[in-house]
CSV table of C-alpha atoms in Angstrom, one decimal:
chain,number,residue,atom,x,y,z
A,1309,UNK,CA,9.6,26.8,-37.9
A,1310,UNK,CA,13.3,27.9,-38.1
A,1311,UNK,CA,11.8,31.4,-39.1
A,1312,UNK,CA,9.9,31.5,-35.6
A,1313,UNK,CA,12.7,30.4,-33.9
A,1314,UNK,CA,14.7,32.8,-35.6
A,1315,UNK,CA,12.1,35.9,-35.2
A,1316,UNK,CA,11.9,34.9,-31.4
A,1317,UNK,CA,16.1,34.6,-31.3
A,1318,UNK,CA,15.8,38.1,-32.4
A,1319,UNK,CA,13.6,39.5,-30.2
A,1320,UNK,CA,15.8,38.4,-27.3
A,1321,UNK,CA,18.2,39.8,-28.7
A,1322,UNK,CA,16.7,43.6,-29.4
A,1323,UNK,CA,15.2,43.5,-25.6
A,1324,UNK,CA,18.8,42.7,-24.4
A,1325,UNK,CA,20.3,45.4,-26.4
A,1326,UNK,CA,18.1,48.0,-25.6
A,1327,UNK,CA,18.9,47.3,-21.5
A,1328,UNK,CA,22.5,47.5,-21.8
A,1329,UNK,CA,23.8,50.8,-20.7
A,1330,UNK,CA,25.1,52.4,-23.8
A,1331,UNK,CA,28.9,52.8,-24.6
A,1332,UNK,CA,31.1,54.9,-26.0
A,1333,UNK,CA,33.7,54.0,-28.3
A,1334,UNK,CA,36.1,56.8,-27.5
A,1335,UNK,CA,36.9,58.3,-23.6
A,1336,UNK,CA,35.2,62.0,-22.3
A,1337,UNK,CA,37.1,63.0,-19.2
A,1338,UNK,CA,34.1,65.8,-17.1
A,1339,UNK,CA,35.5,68.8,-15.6
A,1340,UNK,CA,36.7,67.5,-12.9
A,1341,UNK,CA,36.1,70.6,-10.3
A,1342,UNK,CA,35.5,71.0,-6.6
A,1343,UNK,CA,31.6,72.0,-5.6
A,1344,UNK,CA,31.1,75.2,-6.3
A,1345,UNK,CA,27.6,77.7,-7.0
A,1346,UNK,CA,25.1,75.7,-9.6
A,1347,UNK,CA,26.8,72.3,-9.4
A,1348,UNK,CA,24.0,69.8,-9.5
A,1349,UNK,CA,24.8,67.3,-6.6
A,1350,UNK,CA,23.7,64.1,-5.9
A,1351,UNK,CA,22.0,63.7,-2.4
A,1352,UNK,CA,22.7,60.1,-1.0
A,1353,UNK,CA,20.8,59.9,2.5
A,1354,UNK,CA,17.3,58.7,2.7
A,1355,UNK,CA,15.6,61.8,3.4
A,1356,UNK,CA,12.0,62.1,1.6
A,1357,UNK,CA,13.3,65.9,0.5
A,1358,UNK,CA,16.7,64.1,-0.9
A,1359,UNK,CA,14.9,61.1,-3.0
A,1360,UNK,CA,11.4,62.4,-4.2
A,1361,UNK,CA,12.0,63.0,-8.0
A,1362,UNK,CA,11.5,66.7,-9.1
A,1363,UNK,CA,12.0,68.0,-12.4
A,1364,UNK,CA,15.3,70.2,-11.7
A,1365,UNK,CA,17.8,68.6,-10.2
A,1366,UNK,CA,18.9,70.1,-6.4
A,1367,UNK,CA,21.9,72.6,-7.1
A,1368,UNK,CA,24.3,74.2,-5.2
A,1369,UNK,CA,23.6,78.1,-4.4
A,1370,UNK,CA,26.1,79.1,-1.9
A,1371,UNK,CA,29.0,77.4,-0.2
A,1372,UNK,CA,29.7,78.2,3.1
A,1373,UNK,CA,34.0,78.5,3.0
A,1374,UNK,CA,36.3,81.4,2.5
A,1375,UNK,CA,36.6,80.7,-1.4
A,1376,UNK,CA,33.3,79.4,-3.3
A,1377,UNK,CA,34.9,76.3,-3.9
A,1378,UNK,CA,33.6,73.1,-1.4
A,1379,UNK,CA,35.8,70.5,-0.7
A,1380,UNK,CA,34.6,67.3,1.3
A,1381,UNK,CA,33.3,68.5,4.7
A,1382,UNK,CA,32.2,71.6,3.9
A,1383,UNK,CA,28.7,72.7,4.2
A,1384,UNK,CA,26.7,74.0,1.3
A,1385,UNK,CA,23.2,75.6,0.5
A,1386,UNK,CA,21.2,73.7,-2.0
A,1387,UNK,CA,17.9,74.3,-3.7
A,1388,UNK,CA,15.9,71.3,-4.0
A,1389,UNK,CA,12.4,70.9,-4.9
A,1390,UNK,CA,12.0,74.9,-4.9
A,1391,UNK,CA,13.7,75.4,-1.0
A,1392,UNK,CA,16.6,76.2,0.0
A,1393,UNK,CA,18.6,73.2,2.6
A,1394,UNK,CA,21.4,73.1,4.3
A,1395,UNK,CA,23.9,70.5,3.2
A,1396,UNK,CA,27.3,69.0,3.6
A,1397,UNK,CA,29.3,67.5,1.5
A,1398,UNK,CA,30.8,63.9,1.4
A,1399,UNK,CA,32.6,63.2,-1.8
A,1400,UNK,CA,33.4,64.9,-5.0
A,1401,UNK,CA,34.6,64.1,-8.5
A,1402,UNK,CA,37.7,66.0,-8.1
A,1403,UNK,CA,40.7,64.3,-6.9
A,1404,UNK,CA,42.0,65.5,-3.4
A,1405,UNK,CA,44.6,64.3,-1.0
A,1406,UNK,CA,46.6,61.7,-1.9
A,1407,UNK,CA,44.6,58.5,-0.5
A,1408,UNK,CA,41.9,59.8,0.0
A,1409,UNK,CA,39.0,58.1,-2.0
A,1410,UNK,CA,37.7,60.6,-5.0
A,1411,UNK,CA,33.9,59.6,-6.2
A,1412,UNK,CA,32.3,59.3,-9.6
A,1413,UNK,CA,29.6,62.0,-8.3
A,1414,UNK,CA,29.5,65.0,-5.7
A,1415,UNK,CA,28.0,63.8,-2.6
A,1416,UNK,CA,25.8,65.7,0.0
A,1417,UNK,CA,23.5,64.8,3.4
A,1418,UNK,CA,21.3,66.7,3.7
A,1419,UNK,CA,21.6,68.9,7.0
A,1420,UNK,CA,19.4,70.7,9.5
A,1421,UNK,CA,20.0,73.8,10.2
A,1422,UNK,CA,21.1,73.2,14.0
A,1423,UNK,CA,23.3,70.2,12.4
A,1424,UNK,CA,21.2,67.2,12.5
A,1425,UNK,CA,21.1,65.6,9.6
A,1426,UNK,CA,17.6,65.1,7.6
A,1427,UNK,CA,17.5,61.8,7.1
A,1428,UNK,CA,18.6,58.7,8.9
A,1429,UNK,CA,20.8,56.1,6.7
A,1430,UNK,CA,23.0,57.0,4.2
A,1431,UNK,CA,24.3,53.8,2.1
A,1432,UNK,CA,27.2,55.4,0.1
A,1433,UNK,CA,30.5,55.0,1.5
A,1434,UNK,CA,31.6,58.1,3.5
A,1435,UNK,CA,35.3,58.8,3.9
A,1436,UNK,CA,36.5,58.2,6.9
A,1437,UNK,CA,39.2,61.1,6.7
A,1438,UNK,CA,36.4,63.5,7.9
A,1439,UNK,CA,36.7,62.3,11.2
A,1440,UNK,CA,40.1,64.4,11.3
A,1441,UNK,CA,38.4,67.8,10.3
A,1442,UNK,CA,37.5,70.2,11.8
A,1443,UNK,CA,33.8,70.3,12.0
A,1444,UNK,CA,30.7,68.3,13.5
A,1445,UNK,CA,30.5,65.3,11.4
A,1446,UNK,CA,30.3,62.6,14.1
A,1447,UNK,CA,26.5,62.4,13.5
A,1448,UNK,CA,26.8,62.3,9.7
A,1449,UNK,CA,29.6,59.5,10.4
A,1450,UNK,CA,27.3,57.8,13.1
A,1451,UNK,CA,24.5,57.2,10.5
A,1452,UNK,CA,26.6,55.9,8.0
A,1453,UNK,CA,26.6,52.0,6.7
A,1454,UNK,CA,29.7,52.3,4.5
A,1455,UNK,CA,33.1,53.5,4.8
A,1456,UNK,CA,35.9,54.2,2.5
B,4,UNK,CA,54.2,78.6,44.8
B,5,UNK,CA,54.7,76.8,41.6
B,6,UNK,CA,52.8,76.9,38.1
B,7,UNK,CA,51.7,73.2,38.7
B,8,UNK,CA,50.0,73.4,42.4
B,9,UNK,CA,48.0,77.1,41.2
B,10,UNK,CA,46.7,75.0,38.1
B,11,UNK,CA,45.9,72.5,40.2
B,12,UNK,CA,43.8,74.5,42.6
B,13,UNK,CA,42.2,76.1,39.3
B,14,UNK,CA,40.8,72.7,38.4
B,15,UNK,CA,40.0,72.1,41.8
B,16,UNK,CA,38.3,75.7,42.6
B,17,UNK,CA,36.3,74.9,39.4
B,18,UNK,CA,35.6,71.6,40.6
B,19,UNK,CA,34.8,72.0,44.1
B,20,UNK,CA,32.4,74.9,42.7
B,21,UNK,CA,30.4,71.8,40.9
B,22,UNK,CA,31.0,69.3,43.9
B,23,UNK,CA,29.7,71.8,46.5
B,24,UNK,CA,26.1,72.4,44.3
B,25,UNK,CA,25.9,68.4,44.3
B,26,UNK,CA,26.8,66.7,47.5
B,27,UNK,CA,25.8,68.2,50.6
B,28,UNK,CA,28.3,65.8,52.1
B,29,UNK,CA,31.5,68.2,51.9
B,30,UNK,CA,29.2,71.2,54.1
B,31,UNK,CA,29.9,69.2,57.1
B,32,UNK,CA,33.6,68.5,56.1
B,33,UNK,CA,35.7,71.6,55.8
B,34,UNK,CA,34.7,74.7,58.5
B,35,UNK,CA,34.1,77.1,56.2
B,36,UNK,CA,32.3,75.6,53.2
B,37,UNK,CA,29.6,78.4,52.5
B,38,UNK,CA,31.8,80.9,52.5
B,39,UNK,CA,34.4,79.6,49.9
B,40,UNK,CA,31.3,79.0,47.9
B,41,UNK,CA,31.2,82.4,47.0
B,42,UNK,CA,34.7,82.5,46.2
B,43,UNK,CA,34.9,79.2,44.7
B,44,UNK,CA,32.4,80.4,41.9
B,45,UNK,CA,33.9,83.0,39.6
B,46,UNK,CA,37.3,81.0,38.3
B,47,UNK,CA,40.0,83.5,39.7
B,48,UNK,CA,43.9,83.2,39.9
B,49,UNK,CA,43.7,82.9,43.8
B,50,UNK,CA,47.2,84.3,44.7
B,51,UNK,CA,46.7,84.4,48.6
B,52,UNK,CA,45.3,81.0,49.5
B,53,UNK,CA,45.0,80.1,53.1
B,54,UNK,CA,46.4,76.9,53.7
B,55,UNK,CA,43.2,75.4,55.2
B,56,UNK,CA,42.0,76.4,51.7
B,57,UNK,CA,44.9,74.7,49.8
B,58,UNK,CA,44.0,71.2,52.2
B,59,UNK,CA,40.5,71.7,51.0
B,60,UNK,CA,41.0,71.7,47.4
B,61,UNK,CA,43.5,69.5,47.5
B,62,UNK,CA,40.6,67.0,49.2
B,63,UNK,CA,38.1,67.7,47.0
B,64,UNK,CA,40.0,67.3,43.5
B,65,UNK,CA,41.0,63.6,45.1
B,66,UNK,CA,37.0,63.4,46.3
B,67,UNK,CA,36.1,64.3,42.9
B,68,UNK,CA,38.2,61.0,41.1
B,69,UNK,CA,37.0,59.4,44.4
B,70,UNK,CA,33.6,59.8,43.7
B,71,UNK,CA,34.6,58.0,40.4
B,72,UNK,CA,36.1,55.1,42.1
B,73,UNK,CA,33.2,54.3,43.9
B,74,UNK,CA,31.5,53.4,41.0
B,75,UNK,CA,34.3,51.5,39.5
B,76,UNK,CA,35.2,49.5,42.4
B,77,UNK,CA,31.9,48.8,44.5
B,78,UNK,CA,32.8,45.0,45.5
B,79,UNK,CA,35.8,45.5,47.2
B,80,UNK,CA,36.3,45.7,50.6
B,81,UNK,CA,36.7,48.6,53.0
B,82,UNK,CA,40.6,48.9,53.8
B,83,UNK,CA,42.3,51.6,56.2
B,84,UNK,CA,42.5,55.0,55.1
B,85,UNK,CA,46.0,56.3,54.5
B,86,UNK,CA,45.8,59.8,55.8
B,87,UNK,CA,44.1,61.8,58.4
B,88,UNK,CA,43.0,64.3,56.4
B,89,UNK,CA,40.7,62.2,53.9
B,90,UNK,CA,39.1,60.2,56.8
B,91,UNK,CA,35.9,62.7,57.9
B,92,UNK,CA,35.2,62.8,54.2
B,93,UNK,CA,35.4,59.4,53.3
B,94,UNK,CA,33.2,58.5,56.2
B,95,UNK,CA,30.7,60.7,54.7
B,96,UNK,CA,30.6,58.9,51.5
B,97,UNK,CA,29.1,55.1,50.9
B,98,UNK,CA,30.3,52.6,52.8
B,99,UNK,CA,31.8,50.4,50.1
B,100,UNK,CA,34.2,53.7,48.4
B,101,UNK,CA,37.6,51.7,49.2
B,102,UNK,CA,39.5,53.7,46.2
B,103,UNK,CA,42.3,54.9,49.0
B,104,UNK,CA,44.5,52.2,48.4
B,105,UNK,CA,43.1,51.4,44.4
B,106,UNK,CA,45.5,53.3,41.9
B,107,UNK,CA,43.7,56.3,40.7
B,108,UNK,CA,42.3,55.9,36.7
B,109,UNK,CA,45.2,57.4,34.9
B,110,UNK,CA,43.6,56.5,31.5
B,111,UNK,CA,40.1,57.9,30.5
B,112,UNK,CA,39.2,54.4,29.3
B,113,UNK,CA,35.5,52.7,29.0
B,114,UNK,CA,35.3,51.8,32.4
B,115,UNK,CA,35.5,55.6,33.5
B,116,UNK,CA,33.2,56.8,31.2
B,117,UNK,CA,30.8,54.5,31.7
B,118,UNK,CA,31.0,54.9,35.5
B,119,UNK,CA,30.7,58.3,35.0
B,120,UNK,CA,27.7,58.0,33.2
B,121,UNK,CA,25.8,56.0,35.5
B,122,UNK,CA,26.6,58.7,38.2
B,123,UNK,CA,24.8,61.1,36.6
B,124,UNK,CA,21.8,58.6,36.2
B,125,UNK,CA,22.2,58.8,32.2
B,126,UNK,CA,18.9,57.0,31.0
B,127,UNK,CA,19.6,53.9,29.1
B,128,UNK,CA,23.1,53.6,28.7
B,129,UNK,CA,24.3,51.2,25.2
B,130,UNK,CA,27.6,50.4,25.0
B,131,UNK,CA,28.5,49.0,21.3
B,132,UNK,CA,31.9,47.1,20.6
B,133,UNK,CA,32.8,48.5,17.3
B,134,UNK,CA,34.3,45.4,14.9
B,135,UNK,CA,37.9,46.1,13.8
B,136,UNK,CA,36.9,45.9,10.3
B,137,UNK,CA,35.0,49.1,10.8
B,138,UNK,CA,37.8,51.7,11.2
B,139,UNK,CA,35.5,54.3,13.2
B,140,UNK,CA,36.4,53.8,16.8
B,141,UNK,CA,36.7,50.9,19.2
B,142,UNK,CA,33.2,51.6,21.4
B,143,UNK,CA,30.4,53.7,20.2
B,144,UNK,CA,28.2,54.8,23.0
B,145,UNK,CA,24.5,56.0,22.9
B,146,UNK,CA,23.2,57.5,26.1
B,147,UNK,CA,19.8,59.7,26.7
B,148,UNK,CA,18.6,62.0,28.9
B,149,UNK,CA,16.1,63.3,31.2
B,150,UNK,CA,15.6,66.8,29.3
B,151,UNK,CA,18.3,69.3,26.8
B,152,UNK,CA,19.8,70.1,29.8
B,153,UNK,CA,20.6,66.9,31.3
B,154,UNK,CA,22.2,66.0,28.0
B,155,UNK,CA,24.4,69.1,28.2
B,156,UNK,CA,25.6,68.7,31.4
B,157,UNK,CA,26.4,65.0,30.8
B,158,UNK,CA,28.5,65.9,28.0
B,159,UNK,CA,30.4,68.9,30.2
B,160,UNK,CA,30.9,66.5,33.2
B,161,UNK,CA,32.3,64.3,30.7
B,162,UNK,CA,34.4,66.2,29.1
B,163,UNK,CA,35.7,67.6,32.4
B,164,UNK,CA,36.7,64.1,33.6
B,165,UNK,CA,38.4,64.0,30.3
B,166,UNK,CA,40.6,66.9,30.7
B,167,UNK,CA,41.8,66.2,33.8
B,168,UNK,CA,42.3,62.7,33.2
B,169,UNK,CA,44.3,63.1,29.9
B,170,UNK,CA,47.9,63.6,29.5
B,171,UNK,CA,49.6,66.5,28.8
B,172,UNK,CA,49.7,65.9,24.6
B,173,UNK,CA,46.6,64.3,24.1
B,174,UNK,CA,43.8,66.6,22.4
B,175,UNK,CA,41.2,68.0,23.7
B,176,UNK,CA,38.0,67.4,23.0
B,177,UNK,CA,35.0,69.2,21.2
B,178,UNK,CA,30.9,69.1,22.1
B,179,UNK,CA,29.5,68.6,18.5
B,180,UNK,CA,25.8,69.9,18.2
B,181,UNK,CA,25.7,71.8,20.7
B,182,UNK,CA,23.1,74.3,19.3
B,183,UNK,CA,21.4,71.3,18.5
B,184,UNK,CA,19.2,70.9,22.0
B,185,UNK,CA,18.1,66.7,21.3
B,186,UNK,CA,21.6,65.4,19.7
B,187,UNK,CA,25.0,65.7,21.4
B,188,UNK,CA,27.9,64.0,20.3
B,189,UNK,CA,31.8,63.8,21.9
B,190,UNK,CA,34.5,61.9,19.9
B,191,UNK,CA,37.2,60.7,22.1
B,192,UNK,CA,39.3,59.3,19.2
B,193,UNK,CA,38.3,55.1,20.5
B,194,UNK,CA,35.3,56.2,21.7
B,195,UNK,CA,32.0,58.2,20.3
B,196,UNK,CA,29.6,58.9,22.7
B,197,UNK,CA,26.4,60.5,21.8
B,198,UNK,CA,23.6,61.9,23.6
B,199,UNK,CA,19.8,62.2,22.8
B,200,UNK,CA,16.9,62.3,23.6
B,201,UNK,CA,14.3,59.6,23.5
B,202,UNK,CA,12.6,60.7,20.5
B,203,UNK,CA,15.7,61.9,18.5
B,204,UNK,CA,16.9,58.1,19.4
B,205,UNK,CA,13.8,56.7,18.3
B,206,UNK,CA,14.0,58.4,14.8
B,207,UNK,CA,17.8,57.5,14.4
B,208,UNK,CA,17.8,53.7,16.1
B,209,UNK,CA,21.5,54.4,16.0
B,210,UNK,CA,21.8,50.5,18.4
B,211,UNK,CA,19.9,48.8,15.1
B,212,UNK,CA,22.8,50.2,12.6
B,213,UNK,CA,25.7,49.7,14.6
B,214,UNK,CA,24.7,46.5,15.9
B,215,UNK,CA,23.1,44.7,12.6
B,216,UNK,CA,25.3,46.3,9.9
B,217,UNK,CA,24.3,45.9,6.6
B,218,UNK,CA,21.2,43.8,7.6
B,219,UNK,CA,19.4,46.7,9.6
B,220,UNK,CA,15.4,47.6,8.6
B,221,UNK,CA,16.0,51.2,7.6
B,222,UNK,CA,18.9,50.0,4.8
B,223,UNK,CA,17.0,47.3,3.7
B,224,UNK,CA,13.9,49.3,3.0
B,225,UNK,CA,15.9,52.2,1.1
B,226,UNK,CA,15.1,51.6,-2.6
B,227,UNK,CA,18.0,50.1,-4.0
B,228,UNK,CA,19.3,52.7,-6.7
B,229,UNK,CA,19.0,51.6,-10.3
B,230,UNK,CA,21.1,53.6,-13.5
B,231,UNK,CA,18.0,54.7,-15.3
B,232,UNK,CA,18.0,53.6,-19.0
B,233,UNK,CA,19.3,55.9,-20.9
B,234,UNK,CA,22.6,56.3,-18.3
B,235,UNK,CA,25.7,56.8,-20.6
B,236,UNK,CA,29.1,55.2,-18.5
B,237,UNK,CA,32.4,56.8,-18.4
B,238,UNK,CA,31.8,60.2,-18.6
B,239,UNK,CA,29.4,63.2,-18.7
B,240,UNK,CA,27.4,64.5,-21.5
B,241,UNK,CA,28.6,68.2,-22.2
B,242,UNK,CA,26.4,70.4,-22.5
C-alpha cells in the first residue's frame, strides 16, 4: 500500500515536472538589436496569414527606412508562409526612448498594402507613443485592446 | 491691404468656390455670382478686388460658420439681424439659423464636428466617450458613407472646418489612408474620427471594441496564446 501511494506520489510528481517551463541556472542576455533583414518576428494580430503555423517562421526581408534598421512604427516586408506582406512594427527587444515600453519579442501587424491592416484585433499592448509619429497608425491604434 | 484680410479672402475664395457648387441659395444673393465662379475656382492671390467682391467674401466665410450654427443651435429663436448686409442671405437660409447674435464656435470641439457631420448626411454617425483610463483620446468617432468619395469629401470638409477654426499654434491635421478608398481616419489629438464604408465597418466592428473592452466577441474568440513546452524563459537559445 505505501508502495502505491508512493509510485502514484511519484507520478504526480514527474507529470508536474515535465510541464514546468525549464530554467536556467545562469542568465543569457539575446542580442538585443532593432528589426533588421532575416529577423524572425512575431506577428500579434489575428489575421489567419499571422496565426496559421508554418514550418519557417515569418522573417523580415526588407525594411522600408533610410538605414535597414526598424524601429517601432516603421513598416517592414516579411515573408510568411512563402509570400511576401507588408508589415509594421509595434515593439522590439531593443531598448529605445527613455519611457517608452521595450518588449520581450519584436512585434508586427500585419498590413495591407493600401494600409489597412490584415486582421482585426490585436491583443498585445501597443505603445501608445506611436500616436506622436509620423505615419498612419490611427487604424493599427483603433484595433487595438491593450495599451502601454 | 493687410496680410490678414488677403488670407482671409484666400480662405474665403476657396470657400465660396465650395459654397457656390452646394447651395443655390447665394446665386440669388450677390449680383454677380456666376461670374466670380470662374474666378473664385483656381486659388489666386487676388490683388485687385472690387469691393463688392471683398463684401461678398467677407458674407460668405461668415455664411460658411453660419451654416454650422444652424445645426448647432436649431431650438432657438429667431432674433434681429445685426447688419444690413447679412439680412438677404439669411433670409434665404432656414428659418430657425438665429447664429447672428450666438458667439461663433471658436473651438473645433465635438459639438462642431458632429454638426458638421450630420450636414453632410454622414450615414450612421457613433460617437464613443473614450474612459480616462484609456489614454487614446477623449471621443472616438465612427462614421460611414454613401461611396469612396463621399468619405473623402467628409474628411476634406472636416479638415477644412478644422483649419479655419484652429488657432494660430495648434497643428494641423493629416488624412490617414488616403490611398485606402474604404478606411479614412483624422486624429484631432481628443478626438479620432474614422470613416468607412459599411462593409470595411462590418469587418472591423470598431463600436464592439471600443464600447465592450476586453469583453468584445472577436478578443474572446482569439485563441488564447500558450508557451509551447519546450519554451526556455529568460533568454534566447543561440544558435
Amino acid at each position: 500500500m505505501a508502495l502505491s501511494l508512493l509510485s502514484r506520489s511519484l507520478a504526480g510528481l514527474l507529470v508536474e515536472s515535465s510541464s514546468i517551463t525549464h530554467q536556467r541556472t545562469f542568465s543569457v542576455s539575446a542580442v538585443a538589436a532593432a528589426i533588421q533583414k532575416m529577423t524572425r518576428v512575431r506577428v500579434v494580430d489575428n489575421s489567419s496569414l499571422g496565426n496559421t503555423p508554418y514550418h519557417r517562421a515569418p522573417r523580415v526581408i526588407h525594411v522600408y527606412t533610410q538605414n535597414g534598421i526598424g524601429k517601432v512604427g516603421d513598416k517592414v516586408l516579411l515573408a510568411i508562409k512563402g509570400q511576401k506582406k507588408k508589415a509594421l512594427i509595434v515593439g522590439h527587444k531593443m531598448p529605445g526612448d527613455r519611457m517608452t515600453p521595450r518588449f520581450d519579442s519584436n512585434n508586427v501587424v500585419l498590413i495591407e498594402d493600401n494600409g489597412n491592416p490584415t486582421g482585426t484585433r490585436i491583443k498585445v499592448p501597443i505603445p501608445t507613443h506611436l500616436r506622436k509619429h509620423e505615419g498612419e497608425y490611427s487604424k493599427v491604434l483603433a484595433i487595438a485592446s491593450a495599451f502601454v | 491691404m493687410n496680410i490678414l484680410t488677403r488670407s482671409k479672402k484666400l480662405i474665403s475664395v476657396f470657400k465660396s468656390s465650395v459654397l457656390l457648387d452646394r447651395t443655390g441659395v447665394l446665386r440669388s444673393v450677390c449680383s454677380v455670382p456666376k461670374a466670380r465662379k470662374d474666378l473664385c475656382l483656381p486659388p489666386l492671390f487676388t490683388t485687385n478686388v472690387p469691393s463688392c467682391q471683398h463684401r461678398h467674401h467677407l458674407s460668405t466665410l461668415n455664411l460658411d460658420t453660419k451654416r454650422l450654427y444652424s445645426e448647432i443651435c436649431t431650438e432657438s429663436d429667431e432674433s434681429t439681424k445685426s447688419t444690413g448686409v447679412f439680412r438677404e442671405e439669411s433670409q434665404e437660409m432656414e428659418s430657425d439659423s438665429s447664429a447672428l447674435n450666438q458667439r461663433p464656435p471658436e473651438k473645433f470641439t465635438i459639438d462642431v464636428l458632429v454638426s458638421l457631420l450630420r450636414q453632410e448626411n454622414a450615414v450612421d454617425i457613433c460617437v464613443i466617450k473614450v474612459p480616462e483610463q484609456i489614454t487614446y483620446s477623449d471621443y472616438f468617432i465612427v462614421v460611414s458613407g454613401v461611396s469612396p468619395r463621399h468619405l473623402r469629401a467628409m474628411a476634406l470638409y472636416a479638415v477644412k472646418v478644422y483649419k479655419f477654426l484652429k488657432k494660430e499654434g495648434a497643428p494641423n491635421v493629416k488624412i490617414e489612408g488616403k490611398d485606402a478608398e474604404d478606411w479614412m481616419c483624422i486624429d484631432f489629438g481628443d478626438m479620432v474620427v474614422h470613416f468607412m464604408l459599411p462593409e470595411s465597418r462590418e469587418v472591423f466592428e470598431l463600436e464592439k471594441l471600443w464600447t465592450l473592452r476586453k469583453y468584445d466577441e472577436q478578443l474572446k474568440s482569439m485563441p488564447t496564446e500558450t508557451l509551447p513546452e519546450d519554451f526556455i524563459y529568460d533568454g534566447k537559445v543561440t544558435k
